[in-house]
Amino acid sequence: MSEQSGPLLTIRGLRTRFHTYEGVVNAVDGLDIEVFRGETLGLVGESGCGKSVTALSILRLLPCPPAEIQGQILFDGTNLLDLDREGIRNIRGGDISMIFQEPMTSLNPVLTIGEQISETLRRHKDMTRREAWRRCVEMLQLVQIPGPKSRSREYPHKLSGGMRQRAMIAMALSCNPKLLLADEPTTALDVTIQAQIMTLMARLKEEFEASIVLITHDLGIIAEMASRVVVMYAGKMVEEAPVKELFKDPRHPYTQGLLGSIPVIGRKFDGGQRLQEIPGIVPNPLEMPLGCRFNPRCPRTMPICHQQEPPVVRLADHRRVSCWLEANKRDD
């Protein structure tokens, strides 16, 4: 990561809530993160923890209302939440691109792959139709889609899942973005295609010198791709660390549970011993527990955990944890 020039993206006090008939859902609640130029930041946690909502909030792709976004999202010094509709549209797909979780529902079914990529290029790069189409074919070739000229004239339903995901990556990278938001980019793909997609993203990241926010629940992908990790639970950051330190010495009980539940080849289980699991379920977002939100599932809970939210304790550069266990260590 390049810290001398400062962070490319700085999120401060991000709160994204949804107003529903049953009440207010705080999907992201006070998130603070930084993304530096050229780095890959992993954003991990269980389904429903706020990972995807964070990415959609950055690009302001949530309908307001019912969504409400507060805080600061500083991209290259500009607060994205202060931009008007035209201002944010000029950034989407240009300086900031996103690879969505399911390409079949993200690609327009009535436009060919080439038309969709060309549209992005013509808007952000002021290209002619012919120039945009030529660049589209080059991008499809770059992401290793066979027969890029013929594939560019096909509709999304004619492509396999892996090819659709590659087409999404081609579209996201076509304008040389500074920041790429990758939301579960390998979901629903078989392991062979997953490996190909991740290798492709790593190669293209170096080629385009882009920063990546990699959103996933797969810690194996994080270990391979990310340099730094933010762990989220119930809308909050619970731990942040360089990836090697997180795997070597996780501090938050939730992170410890996540890492302990990963199957390891060669690990032997005695008798009826089972793979470690995190007990309980993610809390109802309309009825969050008092104090630490992880306390109903935590094996190391203390009385204060049920009374007050834990402070964020900074252990070192890029090493933070929100847990009373660490806060009490600092007080001793």
mmCIF file of C-alpha atoms in Angstrom:
data_model
loop_
_atom_site.group_PDB
_atom_site.id
_atom_site.type_symbol
_atom_site.label_atom_id
_atom_site.label_comp_id
_atom_site.label_asym_id
_atom_site.label_seq_id
_atom_site.Cartn_x
_atom_site.Cartn_y
_atom_site.Cartn_z
ATOM 1 C CA MET A 1 0.000 0.000 0.000
ATOM 2 C CA SER A 2 1.100 3.547 -0.683
ATOM 3 C CA GLU A 3 0.505 5.548 2.477
ATOM 4 C CA GLN A 4 2.767 8.488 1.638
ATOM 5 C CA SER A 5 0.221 9.924 -0.781
ATOM 6 C CA GLY A 6 -2.639 9.303 1.668
ATOM 7 C CA PRO A 7 -5.669 7.069 1.325
ATOM 8 C CA LEU A 8 -7.629 6.932 -1.911
ATOM 9 C CA LEU A 9 -10.888 6.272 -0.042
ATOM 10 C CA THR A 10 -11.694 7.346 3.506
ATOM 11 C CA ILE A 11 -14.977 6.400 5.146
ATOM 12 C CA ARG A 12 -15.825 8.117 8.419
ATOM 13 C CA GLY A 13 -18.863 7.373 10.565
ATOM 14 C CA LEU A 14 -20.814 5.718 7.739
ATOM 15 C CA ARG A 15 -24.376 4.957 8.792
ATOM 16 C CA THR A 16 -26.763 3.390 6.313
ATOM 17 C CA ARG A 17 -30.241 2.713 7.607
ATOM 18 C CA PHE A 18 -33.438 1.505 5.990
ATOM 19 C CA HIS A 19 -36.823 2.805 7.068
ATOM 20 C CA THR A 20 -39.295 -0.096 6.981
ATOM 21 C CA TYR A 21 -42.858 -0.638 8.161
ATOM 22 C CA GLU A 22 -41.507 -2.660 11.087
ATOM 23 C CA GLY A 23 -38.904 -0.089 12.138
ATOM 24 C CA VAL A 24 -35.459 1.253 11.282
ATOM 25 C CA VAL A 25 -32.769 -1.218 10.206
ATOM 26 C CA ASN A 26 -29.201 -0.004 10.839
ATOM 27 C CA ALA A 27 -27.444 -2.035 8.139
ATOM 28 C CA VAL A 28 -24.133 -0.172 8.572
ATOM 29 C CA ASP A 29 -23.624 1.583 11.889
ATOM 30 C CA GLY A 30 -20.625 3.892 12.332
ATOM 31 C CA LEU A 31 -18.083 2.333 9.962
ATOM 32 C CA ASP A 32 -14.578 3.856 9.669
ATOM 33 C CA ILE A 33 -12.194 2.449 7.043
ATOM 34 C CA GLU A 34 -9.441 3.586 4.689
ATOM 35 C CA VAL A 35 -8.336 2.181 1.352
ATOM 36 C CA PHE A 36 -4.853 3.094 0.141
ATOM 37 C CA ARG A 37 -3.708 3.378 -3.448
ATOM 38 C CA GLY A 38 -2.771 0.070 -5.011
ATOM 39 C CA GLU A 39 -3.876 -2.131 -2.101
ATOM 40 C CA THR A 40 -6.516 -4.835 -1.815
ATOM 41 C CA LEU A 41 -8.680 -4.445 1.285
ATOM 42 C CA GLY A 42 -10.757 -7.451 2.300
ATOM 43 C CA LEU A 43 -14.194 -6.896 3.822
ATOM 44 C CA VAL A 44 -15.417 -10.083 5.494
ATOM 45 C CA GLY A 45 -18.243 -11.304 7.681
ATOM 46 C CA GLU A 46 -21.400 -13.404 7.662
ATOM 47 C CA SER A 47 -24.300 -12.685 5.311
ATOM 48 C CA GLY A 48 -26.221 -9.660 6.512
ATOM 49 C CA CYS A 49 -23.300 -7.978 8.298
ATOM 50 C CA GLY A 50 -23.360 -4.930 5.998
ATOM 51 C CA LYS A 51 -20.574 -5.693 3.502
ATOM 52 C CA SER A 52 -22.584 -5.253 0.313
ATOM 53 C CA VAL A 53 -24.534 -2.304 1.725
ATOM 54 C CA THR A 54 -21.190 -0.582 2.377
ATOM 55 C CA ALA A 55 -20.195 -0.953 -1.297
ATOM 56 C CA LEU A 56 -23.600 0.194 -2.538
ATOM 57 C CA SER A 57 -23.426 3.173 -0.169
ATOM 58 C CA ILE A 58 -20.055 4.228 -1.618
ATOM 59 C CA LEU A 59 -21.584 4.447 -5.103
ATOM 60 C CA ARG A 60 -24.943 5.690 -3.793
ATOM 61 C CA LEU A 61 -26.805 2.886 -5.525
ATOM 62 C CA LEU A 62 -29.382 2.511 -2.758
ATOM 63 C CA PRO A 63 -32.840 4.057 -3.255
ATOM 64 C CA CYS A 64 -33.290 7.019 -0.899
ATOM 65 C CA PRO A 65 -35.877 6.584 0.572
ATOM 66 C CA PRO A 66 -36.157 3.987 2.093
ATOM 67 C CA ALA A 67 -32.373 4.071 2.527
ATOM 68 C CA GLU A 68 -30.668 6.916 4.392
ATOM 69 C CA ILE A 69 -26.881 7.398 4.205
ATOM 70 C CA GLN A 70 -24.953 9.562 6.668
ATOM 71 C CA GLY A 71 -21.293 10.213 7.380
ATOM 72 C CA GLN A 72 -18.387 10.927 5.050
ATOM 73 C CA ILE A 73 -17.212 8.976 2.012
ATOM 74 C CA LEU A 74 -14.105 10.812 0.799
ATOM 75 C CA PHE A 75 -12.783 9.681 -2.582
ATOM 76 C CA ASP A 76 -9.655 11.533 -3.678
ATOM 77 C CA GLY A 77 -10.657 14.306 -1.286
ATOM 78 C CA THR A 78 -14.245 14.636 -2.552
ATOM 79 C CA ASN A 79 -17.172 13.679 -0.318
ATOM 80 C CA LEU A 80 -19.325 11.471 -2.546
ATOM 81 C CA LEU A 81 -22.360 12.150 -0.372
ATOM 82 C CA ASP A 82 -22.200 15.851 -1.307
ATOM 83 C CA LEU A 83 -22.356 15.261 -5.075
ATOM 84 C CA ASP A 84 -25.529 15.783 -7.071
ATOM 85 C CA ARG A 85 -26.968 13.039 -9.264
ATOM 86 C CA GLU A 86 -24.891 13.980 -12.322
ATOM 87 C CA GLY A 87 -21.714 14.254 -10.237
ATOM 88 C CA ILE A 88 -21.986 10.739 -8.820
ATOM 89 C CA ARG A 89 -22.933 9.326 -12.249
ATOM 90 C CA ASN A 90 -19.689 10.743 -13.654
ATOM 91 C CA ILE A 91 -17.756 8.736 -11.043
ATOM 92 C CA ARG A 92 -19.702 5.466 -11.263
ATOM 93 C CA GLY A 93 -18.147 3.192 -13.862
ATOM 94 C CA GLY A 94 -15.306 5.651 -14.403
ATOM 95 C CA ASP A 95 -13.087 6.336 -11.393
ATOM 96 C CA ILE A 96 -14.988 3.796 -9.260
ATOM 97 C CA SER A 97 -16.314 0.558 -10.737
ATOM 98 C CA MET A 98 -18.125 -2.380 -9.191
ATOM 99 C CA ILE A 99 -18.276 -6.085 -9.916
ATOM 100 C CA PHE A 100 -21.681 -7.177 -8.677
ATOM 101 C CA GLN A 101 -22.466 -10.401 -6.865
ATOM 102 C CA GLU A 102 -24.639 -11.991 -9.569
ATOM 103 C CA PRO A 103 -23.810 -10.982 -13.149
ATOM 104 C CA MET A 104 -26.996 -12.483 -14.604
ATOM 105 C CA THR A 105 -29.121 -9.983 -12.681
ATOM 106 C CA SER A 106 -26.625 -7.121 -13.118
ATOM 107 C CA LEU A 107 -26.215 -7.308 -16.891
ATOM 108 C CA ASN A 108 -28.999 -5.942 -19.090
ATOM 109 C CA PRO A 109 -30.674 -8.981 -20.721
ATOM 110 C CA VAL A 110 -31.850 -7.035 -23.827
ATOM 111 C CA LEU A 111 -28.455 -5.548 -24.734
ATOM 112 C CA THR A 112 -25.452 -7.447 -26.059
ATOM 113 C CA ILE A 113 -22.294 -7.627 -23.979
ATOM 114 C CA GLY A 114 -20.561 -5.315 -26.457
ATOM 115 C CA GLU A 115 -23.311 -2.698 -26.278
ATOM 116 C CA GLN A 116 -23.127 -2.594 -22.493
ATOM 117 C CA ILE A 117 -19.346 -2.217 -22.328
ATOM 118 C CA SER A 118 -19.349 0.300 -25.173
ATOM 119 C CA GLU A 119 -21.974 2.419 -23.426
ATOM 120 C CA THR A 120 -19.677 2.768 -20.397
ATOM 121 C CA LEU A 121 -16.711 3.749 -22.566
ATOM 122 C CA ARG A 122 -18.641 6.313 -24.593
ATOM 123 C CA ARG A 123 -19.931 8.015 -21.453
ATOM 124 C CA HIS A 124 -16.686 8.172 -19.488
ATOM 125 C CA LYS A 125 -14.005 8.224 -22.197
ATOM 126 C CA ASP A 126 -15.770 10.286 -24.873
ATOM 127 C CA MET A 127 -15.114 7.631 -27.531
ATOM 128 C CA THR A 128 -16.854 7.208 -30.848
ATOM 129 C CA ARG A 129 -19.005 4.117 -31.328
ATOM 130 C CA ARG A 130 -16.268 2.427 -33.379
ATOM 131 C CA GLU A 131 -13.517 3.264 -30.854
ATOM 132 C CA ALA A 132 -15.637 2.015 -27.979
ATOM 133 C CA TRP A 133 -16.418 -1.254 -29.734
ATOM 134 C CA ARG A 134 -12.735 -1.834 -30.533
ATOM 135 C CA ARG A 135 -11.846 -1.203 -26.876
ATOM 136 C CA CYS A 136 -14.662 -3.554 -25.812
ATOM 137 C CA VAL A 137 -13.224 -6.416 -27.876
ATOM 138 C CA GLU A 138 -9.754 -5.706 -26.438
ATOM 139 C CA MET A 139 -11.139 -5.896 -22.886
ATOM 140 C CA LEU A 140 -12.961 -9.174 -23.558
ATOM 141 C CA GLN A 141 -9.715 -10.571 -24.931
ATOM 142 C CA LEU A 142 -7.864 -9.248 -21.875
ATOM 143 C CA VAL A 143 -10.168 -11.153 -19.510
ATOM 144 C CA GLN A 144 -9.554 -14.294 -21.600
ATOM 145 C CA ILE A 145 -12.987 -14.748 -23.169
ATOM 146 C CA PRO A 146 -12.498 -16.948 -26.250
ATOM 147 C CA GLY A 147 -13.674 -15.465 -29.541
ATOM 148 C CA PRO A 148 -14.105 -11.939 -28.146
ATOM 149 C CA LYS A 149 -15.444 -10.474 -31.412
ATOM 150 C CA SER A 150 -18.305 -12.945 -31.658
ATOM 151 C CA ARG A 151 -18.971 -12.958 -27.905
ATOM 152 C CA SER A 152 -19.297 -9.173 -27.893
ATOM 153 C CA ARG A 153 -22.408 -9.543 -30.077
ATOM 154 C CA GLU A 154 -24.072 -12.105 -27.814
ATOM 155 C CA TYR A 155 -26.636 -11.527 -25.070
ATOM 156 C CA PRO A 156 -25.856 -12.383 -21.417
ATOM 157 C CA HIS A 157 -28.030 -15.528 -21.377
ATOM 158 C CA LYS A 158 -25.860 -17.036 -24.128
ATOM 159 C CA LEU A 159 -22.757 -16.971 -21.897
ATOM 160 C CA SER A 160 -21.798 -19.326 -19.096
ATOM 161 C CA GLY A 161 -21.582 -18.102 -15.497
ATOM 162 C CA GLY A 162 -17.816 -17.802 -15.678
ATOM 163 C CA MET A 163 -17.954 -15.864 -18.953
ATOM 164 C CA ARG A 164 -20.603 -13.498 -17.585
ATOM 165 C CA GLN A 165 -18.397 -12.795 -14.586
ATOM 166 C CA ARG A 166 -15.437 -12.141 -16.884
ATOM 167 C CA ALA A 167 -17.615 -9.796 -18.951
ATOM 168 C CA MET A 168 -18.530 -7.931 -15.741
ATOM 169 C CA ILE A 169 -14.828 -7.595 -14.912
ATOM 170 C CA ALA A 170 -14.115 -6.361 -18.445
ATOM 171 C CA MET A 171 -16.836 -3.728 -18.090
ATOM 172 C CA ALA A 172 -15.615 -2.688 -14.628
ATOM 173 C CA LEU A 173 -12.016 -2.272 -15.799
ATOM 174 C CA SER A 174 -12.708 -0.785 -19.232
ATOM 175 C CA CYS A 175 -12.307 2.828 -18.034
ATOM 176 C CA ASN A 176 -9.173 2.161 -15.938
ATOM 177 C CA PRO A 177 -10.841 2.839 -12.554
ATOM 178 C CA LYS A 178 -8.869 3.989 -9.549
ATOM 179 C CA LEU A 179 -11.043 1.895 -7.225
ATOM 180 C CA LEU A 180 -12.723 -1.455 -7.891
ATOM 181 C CA LEU A 181 -15.458 -2.741 -5.590
ATOM 182 C CA ALA A 182 -15.700 -6.525 -5.979
ATOM 183 C CA ASP A 183 -18.784 -7.935 -4.253
ATOM 184 C CA GLU A 184 -18.477 -11.722 -3.964
ATOM 185 C CA PRO A 185 -16.930 -11.936 -7.448
ATOM 186 C CA THR A 186 -16.754 -15.741 -7.400
ATOM 187 C CA THR A 187 -20.205 -16.551 -5.974
ATOM 188 C CA ALA A 188 -21.928 -19.550 -7.629
ATOM 189 C CA LEU A 189 -18.838 -20.426 -9.679
ATOM 190 C CA ASP A 190 -17.091 -23.784 -9.424
ATOM 191 C CA VAL A 191 -13.693 -23.848 -7.744
ATOM 192 C CA THR A 192 -11.742 -24.043 -11.012
ATOM 193 C CA ILE A 193 -13.441 -20.937 -12.406
ATOM 194 C CA GLN A 194 -13.084 -19.219 -9.002
ATOM 195 C CA ALA A 195 -9.319 -19.695 -9.131
ATOM 196 C CA GLN A 196 -9.187 -18.370 -12.706
ATOM 197 C CA ILE A 197 -11.246 -15.273 -11.803
ATOM 198 C CA MET A 198 -9.100 -14.446 -8.759
ATOM 199 C CA THR A 199 -5.877 -14.918 -10.728
ATOM 200 C CA LEU A 200 -7.290 -12.675 -13.442
ATOM 201 C CA MET A 201 -8.251 -9.954 -10.935
ATOM 202 C CA ALA A 202 -4.801 -10.024 -9.343
ATOM 203 C CA ARG A 203 -3.110 -9.684 -12.743
ATOM 204 C CA LEU A 204 -5.394 -6.899 -13.911
ATOM 205 C CA LYS A 205 -5.004 -5.047 -10.591
ATOM 206 C CA GLU A 206 -1.247 -4.867 -11.173
ATOM 207 C CA GLU A 207 -1.718 -3.899 -14.806
ATOM 208 C CA PHE A 208 -4.196 -1.088 -14.092
ATOM 209 C CA GLU A 209 -2.698 -0.108 -10.686
ATOM 210 C CA ALA A 210 -6.171 -0.054 -9.149
ATOM 211 C CA SER A 211 -7.185 -0.381 -5.511
ATOM 212 C CA ILE A 212 -9.666 -3.155 -4.715
ATOM 213 C CA VAL A 213 -12.227 -3.575 -1.964
ATOM 214 C CA LEU A 214 -12.836 -7.324 -1.986
ATOM 215 C CA ILE A 215 -16.113 -8.289 -0.313
ATOM 216 C CA THR A 216 -16.443 -11.966 0.564
ATOM 217 C CA HIS A 217 -17.144 -14.487 3.276
ATOM 218 C CA ASP A 218 -14.429 -16.793 1.931
ATOM 219 C CA LEU A 219 -11.360 -16.385 4.123
ATOM 220 C CA GLY A 220 -9.319 -18.513 1.732
ATOM 221 C CA ILE A 221 -9.747 -15.873 -0.986
ATOM 222 C CA ILE A 222 -8.872 -13.153 1.533
ATOM 223 C CA ALA A 223 -5.660 -14.958 2.506
ATOM 224 C CA GLU A 224 -4.625 -15.130 -1.141
ATOM 225 C CA MET A 225 -5.721 -11.720 -2.419
ATOM 226 C CA ALA A 226 -5.887 -9.125 0.373
ATOM 227 C CA SER A 227 -3.138 -7.206 2.144
ATOM 228 C CA ARG A 228 -5.419 -5.924 4.913
ATOM 229 C CA VAL A 229 -8.747 -7.129 6.321
ATOM 230 C CA VAL A 230 -11.739 -5.503 7.999
ATOM 231 C CA VAL A 231 -14.057 -7.931 9.797
ATOM 232 C CA MET A 232 -17.683 -6.809 10.146
ATOM 233 C CA TYR A 233 -20.446 -8.088 12.389
ATOM 234 C CA ALA A 234 -24.031 -6.796 12.560
ATOM 235 C CA GLY A 235 -23.173 -3.539 10.792
ATOM 236 C CA LYS A 236 -20.036 -2.728 12.771
ATOM 237 C CA MET A 237 -16.292 -3.178 12.379
ATOM 238 C CA VAL A 238 -15.073 -5.634 15.022
ATOM 239 C CA GLU A 239 -11.468 -6.084 13.876
ATOM 240 C CA GLU A 240 -8.989 -4.702 11.360
ATOM 241 C CA ALA A 241 -5.513 -6.099 10.729
ATOM 242 C CA PRO A 242 -2.942 -6.894 8.046
ATOM 243 C CA VAL A 243 -3.948 -10.243 6.617
ATOM 244 C CA LYS A 244 -0.974 -12.210 7.984
ATOM 245 C CA GLU A 245 -1.465 -10.825 11.494
ATOM 246 C CA LEU A 246 -5.185 -11.573 11.417
ATOM 247 C CA PHE A 247 -4.650 -15.225 10.554
ATOM 248 C CA LYS A 248 -1.747 -15.590 12.984
ATOM 249 C CA ASP A 249 -3.222 -13.751 15.973
ATOM 250 C CA PRO A 250 -6.946 -12.906 15.762
ATOM 251 C CA ARG A 251 -8.019 -10.800 18.750
ATOM 252 C CA HIS A 252 -11.804 -10.588 18.553
ATOM 253 C CA PRO A 253 -13.776 -13.697 19.599
ATOM 254 C CA TYR A 254 -15.853 -13.438 16.423
ATOM 255 C CA THR A 255 -12.734 -13.442 14.214
ATOM 256 C CA GLN A 256 -11.389 -16.373 16.223
ATOM 257 C CA GLY A 257 -14.650 -18.216 15.589
ATOM 258 C CA LEU A 258 -14.542 -17.520 11.866
ATOM 259 C CA LEU A 259 -10.981 -18.803 11.541
ATOM 260 C CA GLY A 260 -11.680 -21.799 13.773
ATOM 261 C CA SER A 261 -14.566 -22.914 11.586
ATOM 262 C CA ILE A 262 -12.436 -23.274 8.449
ATOM 263 C CA PRO A 263 -11.858 -26.919 7.443
ATOM 264 C CA VAL A 264 -8.125 -27.661 7.264
ATOM 265 C CA ILE A 265 -6.770 -30.482 5.110
ATOM 266 C CA GLY A 266 -4.921 -32.961 7.284
ATOM 267 C CA ARG A 267 -6.585 -31.958 10.566
ATOM 268 C CA LYS A 268 -7.598 -35.083 12.490
ATOM 269 C CA PHE A 269 -10.718 -35.253 14.644
ATOM 270 C CA ASP A 270 -10.920 -37.677 17.539
ATOM 271 C CA GLY A 271 -14.060 -39.767 17.909
ATOM 272 C CA GLY A 272 -17.150 -37.592 17.754
ATOM 273 C CA GLN A 273 -15.292 -34.268 17.687
ATOM 274 C CA ARG A 274 -16.924 -31.802 15.324
ATOM 275 C CA LEU A 275 -15.668 -28.863 13.327
ATOM 276 C CA GLN A 276 -15.730 -25.733 15.475
ATOM 277 C CA GLU A 277 -18.763 -23.516 14.980
ATOM 278 C CA ILE A 278 -20.005 -20.150 16.223
ATOM 279 C CA PRO A 279 -23.119 -20.844 18.332
ATOM 280 C CA GLY A 280 -26.383 -18.989 17.802
ATOM 281 C CA ILE A 281 -27.457 -16.816 14.882
ATOM 282 C CA VAL A 282 -26.901 -13.269 13.641
ATOM 283 C CA PRO A 283 -29.152 -10.902 15.636
ATOM 284 C CA ASN A 284 -32.373 -9.500 14.204
ATOM 285 C CA PRO A 285 -31.398 -6.058 12.808
ATOM 286 C CA LEU A 286 -34.591 -4.621 14.321
ATOM 287 C CA GLU A 287 -33.710 -5.949 17.767
ATOM 288 C CA MET A 288 -29.979 -5.549 18.295
ATOM 289 C CA PRO A 289 -28.704 -6.693 21.716
ATOM 290 C CA LEU A 290 -27.552 -4.096 24.211
ATOM 291 C CA GLY A 291 -23.816 -3.599 24.613
ATOM 292 C CA CYS A 292 -21.610 -5.626 22.288
ATOM 293 C CA ARG A 293 -23.677 -7.030 19.432
ATOM 294 C CA PHE A 294 -21.748 -10.294 19.536
ATOM 295 C CA ASN A 295 -22.433 -10.941 23.231
ATOM 296 C CA PRO A 296 -25.267 -13.533 22.735
ATOM 297 C CA ARG A 297 -22.819 -15.756 20.811
ATOM 298 C CA CYS A 298 -19.533 -14.927 22.535
ATOM 299 C CA PRO A 299 -17.851 -17.637 24.665
ATOM 300 C CA ARG A 300 -15.854 -15.017 26.630
ATOM 301 C CA THR A 301 -18.582 -12.547 27.518
ATOM 302 C CA MET A 302 -18.387 -10.373 30.662
ATOM 303 C CA PRO A 303 -21.081 -8.329 32.446
ATOM 304 C CA ILE A 304 -19.960 -5.100 30.763
ATOM 305 C CA CYS A 305 -20.435 -6.719 27.353
ATOM 306 C CA HIS A 306 -24.197 -6.704 27.994
ATOM 307 C CA GLN A 307 -24.253 -3.080 29.140
ATOM 308 C CA GLN A 308 -22.033 -0.920 26.921
ATOM 309 C CA GLU A 309 -20.772 -1.011 23.372
ATOM 310 C CA PRO A 310 -17.022 -1.767 23.356
ATOM 311 C CA PRO A 311 -14.632 1.021 22.331
ATOM 312 C CA VAL A 312 -12.390 0.672 19.291
ATOM 313 C CA VAL A 313 -8.888 -0.094 20.591
ATOM 314 C CA ARG A 314 -5.936 0.705 18.307
ATOM 315 C CA LEU A 315 -3.252 -1.941 18.814
ATOM 316 C CA ALA A 316 -0.854 -0.748 16.074
ATOM 317 C CA ASP A 317 -0.915 0.820 12.618
ATOM 318 C CA HIS A 318 -3.877 -0.713 10.766
ATOM 319 C CA ARG A 319 -4.585 -2.961 13.751
ATOM 320 C CA ARG A 320 -7.850 -2.226 15.560
ATOM 321 C CA VAL A 321 -10.313 -4.280 17.553
ATOM 322 C CA SER A 322 -13.659 -3.431 19.107
ATOM 323 C CA CYS A 323 -13.812 -5.682 22.179
ATOM 324 C CA TRP A 324 -13.934 -5.237 25.960
ATOM 325 C CA LEU A 325 -11.276 -7.922 26.378
ATOM 326 C CA GLU A 326 -8.713 -5.697 24.646
ATOM 327 C CA ALA A 327 -10.054 -2.505 26.258
ATOM 328 C CA ASN A 328 -9.598 -4.013 29.730
ATOM 329 C CA LYS A 329 -6.024 -4.998 28.903
ATOM 330 C CA ARG A 330 -5.260 -1.343 28.209
ATOM 331 C CA ASP A 331 -6.754 -0.316 31.564
ATOM 332 C CA ASP A 332 -4.714 -2.838 33.582
#
